[in-house]
JSON list of C-alpha atoms in Angstrom, two decimals:
[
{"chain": "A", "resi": 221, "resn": "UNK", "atom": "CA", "xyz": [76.38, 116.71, 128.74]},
{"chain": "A", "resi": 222, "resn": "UNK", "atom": "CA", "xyz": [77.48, 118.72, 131.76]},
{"chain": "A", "resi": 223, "resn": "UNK", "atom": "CA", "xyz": [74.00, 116.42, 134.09]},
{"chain": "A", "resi": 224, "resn": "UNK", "atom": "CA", "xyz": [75.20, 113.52, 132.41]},
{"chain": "A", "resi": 225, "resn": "UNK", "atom": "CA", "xyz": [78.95, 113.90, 134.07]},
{"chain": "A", "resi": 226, "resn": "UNK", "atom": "CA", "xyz": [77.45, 115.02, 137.31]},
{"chain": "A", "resi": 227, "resn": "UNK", "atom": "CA", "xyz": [74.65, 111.98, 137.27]},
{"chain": "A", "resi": 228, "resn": "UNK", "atom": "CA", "xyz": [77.65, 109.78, 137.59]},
{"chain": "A", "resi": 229, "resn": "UNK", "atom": "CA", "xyz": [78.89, 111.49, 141.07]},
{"chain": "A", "resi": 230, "resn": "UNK", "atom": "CA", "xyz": [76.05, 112.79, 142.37]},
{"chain": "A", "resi": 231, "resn": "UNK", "atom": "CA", "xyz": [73.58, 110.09, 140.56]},
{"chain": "A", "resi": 232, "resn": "UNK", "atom": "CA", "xyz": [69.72, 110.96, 140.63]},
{"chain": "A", "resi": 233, "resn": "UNK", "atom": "CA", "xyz": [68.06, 114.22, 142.28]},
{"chain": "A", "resi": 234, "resn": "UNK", "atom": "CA", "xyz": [67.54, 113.59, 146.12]},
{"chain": "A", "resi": 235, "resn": "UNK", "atom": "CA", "xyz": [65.37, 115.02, 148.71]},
{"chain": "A", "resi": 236, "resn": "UNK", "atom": "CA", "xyz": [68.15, 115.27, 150.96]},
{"chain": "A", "resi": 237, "resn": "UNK", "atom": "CA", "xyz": [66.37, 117.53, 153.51]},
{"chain": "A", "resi": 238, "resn": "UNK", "atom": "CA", "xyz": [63.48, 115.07, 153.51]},
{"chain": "A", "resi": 239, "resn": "UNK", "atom": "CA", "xyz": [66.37, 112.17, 154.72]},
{"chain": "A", "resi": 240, "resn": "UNK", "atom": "CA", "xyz": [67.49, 114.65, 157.18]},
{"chain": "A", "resi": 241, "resn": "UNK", "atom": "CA", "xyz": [64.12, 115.15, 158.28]},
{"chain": "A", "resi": 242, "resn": "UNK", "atom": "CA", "xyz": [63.89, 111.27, 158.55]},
{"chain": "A", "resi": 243, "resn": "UNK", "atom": "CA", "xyz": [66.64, 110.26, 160.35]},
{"chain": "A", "resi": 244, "resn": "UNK", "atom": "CA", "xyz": [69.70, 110.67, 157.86]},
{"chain": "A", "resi": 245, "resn": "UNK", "atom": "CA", "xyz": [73.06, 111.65, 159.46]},
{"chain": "A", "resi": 246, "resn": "UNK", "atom": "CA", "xyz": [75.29, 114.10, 157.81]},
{"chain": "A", "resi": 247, "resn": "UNK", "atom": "CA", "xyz": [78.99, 113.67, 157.28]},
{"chain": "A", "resi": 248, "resn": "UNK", "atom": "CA", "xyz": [81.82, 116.34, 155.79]},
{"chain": "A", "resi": 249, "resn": "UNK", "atom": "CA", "xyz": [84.51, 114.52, 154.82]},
{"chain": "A", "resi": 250, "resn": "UNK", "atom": "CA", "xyz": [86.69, 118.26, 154.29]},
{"chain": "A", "resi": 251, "resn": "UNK", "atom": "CA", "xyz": [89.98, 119.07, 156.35]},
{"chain": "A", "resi": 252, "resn": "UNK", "atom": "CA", "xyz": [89.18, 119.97, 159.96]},
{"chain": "A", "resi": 253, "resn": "UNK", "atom": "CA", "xyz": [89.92, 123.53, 158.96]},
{"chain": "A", "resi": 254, "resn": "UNK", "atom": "CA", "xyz": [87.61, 123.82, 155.91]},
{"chain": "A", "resi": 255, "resn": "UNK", "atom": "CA", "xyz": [84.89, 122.63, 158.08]},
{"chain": "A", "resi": 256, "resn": "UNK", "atom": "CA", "xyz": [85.54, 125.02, 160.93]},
{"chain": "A", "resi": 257, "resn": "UNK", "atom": "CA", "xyz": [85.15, 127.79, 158.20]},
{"chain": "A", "resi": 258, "resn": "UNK", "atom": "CA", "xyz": [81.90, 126.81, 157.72]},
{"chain": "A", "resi": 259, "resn": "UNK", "atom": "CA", "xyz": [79.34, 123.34, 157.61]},
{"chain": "A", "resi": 260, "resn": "UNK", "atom": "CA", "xyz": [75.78, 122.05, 157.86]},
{"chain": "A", "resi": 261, "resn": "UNK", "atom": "CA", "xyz": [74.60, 122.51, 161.28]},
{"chain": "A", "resi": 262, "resn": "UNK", "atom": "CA", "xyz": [74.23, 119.03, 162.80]},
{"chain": "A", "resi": 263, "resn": "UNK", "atom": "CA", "xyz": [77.04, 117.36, 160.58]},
{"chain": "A", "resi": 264, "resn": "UNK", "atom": "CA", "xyz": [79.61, 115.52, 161.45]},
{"chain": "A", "resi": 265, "resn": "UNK", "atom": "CA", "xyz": [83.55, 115.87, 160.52]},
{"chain": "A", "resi": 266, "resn": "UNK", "atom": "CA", "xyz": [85.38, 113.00, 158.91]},
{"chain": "A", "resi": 267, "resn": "UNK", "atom": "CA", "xyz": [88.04, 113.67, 156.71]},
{"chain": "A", "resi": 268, "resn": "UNK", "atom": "CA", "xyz": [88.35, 111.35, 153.72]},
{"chain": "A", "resi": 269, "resn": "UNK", "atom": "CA", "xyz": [91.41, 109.94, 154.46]},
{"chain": "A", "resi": 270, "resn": "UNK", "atom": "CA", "xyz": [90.15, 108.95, 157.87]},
{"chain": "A", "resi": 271, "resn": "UNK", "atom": "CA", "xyz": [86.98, 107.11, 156.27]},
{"chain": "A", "resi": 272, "resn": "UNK", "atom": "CA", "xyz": [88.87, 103.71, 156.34]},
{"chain": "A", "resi": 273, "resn": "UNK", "atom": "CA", "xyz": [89.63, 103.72, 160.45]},
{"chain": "A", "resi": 274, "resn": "UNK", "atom": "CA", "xyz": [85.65, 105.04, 160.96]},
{"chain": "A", "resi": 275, "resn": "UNK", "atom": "CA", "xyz": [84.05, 102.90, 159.07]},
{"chain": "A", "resi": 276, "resn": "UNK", "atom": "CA", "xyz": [82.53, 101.05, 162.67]},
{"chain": "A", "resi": 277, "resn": "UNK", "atom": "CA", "xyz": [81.54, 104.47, 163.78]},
{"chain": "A", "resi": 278, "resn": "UNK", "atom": "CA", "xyz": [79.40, 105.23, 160.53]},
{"chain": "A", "resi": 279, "resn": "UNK", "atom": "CA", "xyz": [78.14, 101.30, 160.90]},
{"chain": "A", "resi": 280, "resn": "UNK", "atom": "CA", "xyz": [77.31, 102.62, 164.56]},
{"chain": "A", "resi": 281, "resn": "UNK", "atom": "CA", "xyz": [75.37, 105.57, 163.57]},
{"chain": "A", "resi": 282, "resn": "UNK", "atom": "CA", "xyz": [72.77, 102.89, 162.01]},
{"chain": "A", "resi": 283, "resn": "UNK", "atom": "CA", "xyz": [70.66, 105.10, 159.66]},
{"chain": "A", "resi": 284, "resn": "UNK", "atom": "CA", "xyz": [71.44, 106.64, 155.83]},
{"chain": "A", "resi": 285, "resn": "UNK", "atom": "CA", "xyz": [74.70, 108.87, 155.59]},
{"chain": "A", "resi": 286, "resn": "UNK", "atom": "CA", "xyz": [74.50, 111.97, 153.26]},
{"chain": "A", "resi": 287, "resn": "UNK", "atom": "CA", "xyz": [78.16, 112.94, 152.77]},
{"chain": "A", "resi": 288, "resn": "UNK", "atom": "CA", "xyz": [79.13, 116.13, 151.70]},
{"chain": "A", "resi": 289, "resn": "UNK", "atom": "CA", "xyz": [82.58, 118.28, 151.09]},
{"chain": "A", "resi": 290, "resn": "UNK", "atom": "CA", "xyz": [83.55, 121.58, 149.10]},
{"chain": "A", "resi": 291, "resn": "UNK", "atom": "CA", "xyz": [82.73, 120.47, 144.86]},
{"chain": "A", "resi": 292, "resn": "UNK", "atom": "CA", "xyz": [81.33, 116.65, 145.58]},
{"chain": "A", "resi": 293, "resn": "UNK", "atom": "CA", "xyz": [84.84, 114.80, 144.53]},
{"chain": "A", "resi": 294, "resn": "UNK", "atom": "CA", "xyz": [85.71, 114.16, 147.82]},
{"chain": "A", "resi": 295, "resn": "UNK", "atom": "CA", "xyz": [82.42, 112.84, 148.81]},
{"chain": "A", "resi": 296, "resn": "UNK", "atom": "CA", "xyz": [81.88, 110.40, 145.63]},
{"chain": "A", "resi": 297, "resn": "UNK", "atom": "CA", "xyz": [84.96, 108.94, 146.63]},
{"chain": "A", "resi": 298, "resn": "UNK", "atom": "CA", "xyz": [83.67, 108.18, 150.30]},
{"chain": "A", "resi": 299, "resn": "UNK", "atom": "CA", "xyz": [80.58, 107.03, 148.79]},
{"chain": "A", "resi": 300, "resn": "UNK", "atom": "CA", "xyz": [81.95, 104.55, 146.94]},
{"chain": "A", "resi": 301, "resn": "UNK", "atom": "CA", "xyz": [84.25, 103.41, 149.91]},
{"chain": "A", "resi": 302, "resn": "UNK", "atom": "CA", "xyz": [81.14, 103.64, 152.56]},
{"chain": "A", "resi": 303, "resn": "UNK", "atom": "CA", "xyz": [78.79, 101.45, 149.56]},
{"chain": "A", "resi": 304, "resn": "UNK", "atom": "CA", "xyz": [81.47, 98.57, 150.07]},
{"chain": "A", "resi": 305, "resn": "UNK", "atom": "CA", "xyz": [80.58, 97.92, 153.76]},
{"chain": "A", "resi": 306, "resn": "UNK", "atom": "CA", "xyz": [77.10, 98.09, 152.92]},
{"chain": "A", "resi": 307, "resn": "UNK", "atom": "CA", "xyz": [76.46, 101.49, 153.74]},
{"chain": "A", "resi": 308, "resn": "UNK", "atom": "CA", "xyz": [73.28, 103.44, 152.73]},
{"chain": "A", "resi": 309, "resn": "UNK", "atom": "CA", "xyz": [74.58, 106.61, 151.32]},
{"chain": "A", "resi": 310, "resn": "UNK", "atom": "CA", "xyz": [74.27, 109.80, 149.22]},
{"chain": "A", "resi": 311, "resn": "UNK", "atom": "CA", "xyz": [76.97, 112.31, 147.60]},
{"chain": "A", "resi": 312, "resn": "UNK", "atom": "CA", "xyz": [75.26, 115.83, 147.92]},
{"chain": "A", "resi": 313, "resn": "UNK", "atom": "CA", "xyz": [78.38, 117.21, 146.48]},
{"chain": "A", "resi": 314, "resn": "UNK", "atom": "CA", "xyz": [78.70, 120.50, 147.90]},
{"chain": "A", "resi": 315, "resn": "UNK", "atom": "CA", "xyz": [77.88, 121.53, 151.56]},
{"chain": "A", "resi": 316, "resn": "UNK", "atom": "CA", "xyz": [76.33, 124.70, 150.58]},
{"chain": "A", "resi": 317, "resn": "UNK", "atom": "CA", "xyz": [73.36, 122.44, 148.62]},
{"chain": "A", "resi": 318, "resn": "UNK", "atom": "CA", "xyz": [72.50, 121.26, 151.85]},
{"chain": "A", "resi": 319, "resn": "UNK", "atom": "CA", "xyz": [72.00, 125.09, 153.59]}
]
């Protein structure tokens, strides 16, 4: 049950290192000061909330966006947000899955 639940945030397995690898940007949508305690080296810091106002930026950056935050809530809901303006992107859920 419990891969079922997390298929639909995280949907299926993903070589996110491999995207990295390729070109793949990664964003942390956390506070400012969750992300100061700690991120993926190379990331990028967008809060959630500030998603809507960055969307150019992330249009900008031109390549697949792998978002990640502290559980993976935060992150499906940017997904979702970033798929409506035709974004390519992937919910890692939590940043530590991506160390």
């Amino acid at each position: 049950m419990f891969e079922s639940i997390k298929s639909m945030f995280f949907g299926p397995s993903t070589d996110y290192q491999a995207l990295i690898k390729n070109g793949a940007k990664v964003i942390d949508v956390r506070t400012p000061s969750e992300y100061a305690s700690g991120h993926v080296k190379g990331s990028v810091n967008i809060p959630v909330h500030q998603l809507p106002s960055q969307i150019n930026k992330i249009k900008k950056m031109n390549c697949p966006i792998i978002l990640c935050c502290a559980s993976g809530m935060r992150a499906a809901s940017a997904k979702h947000a970033l798929q409506a303006q035709g974004i390519e992107v992937h919910n890692a859920g939590s940043w530590h899955s991506l160390m």
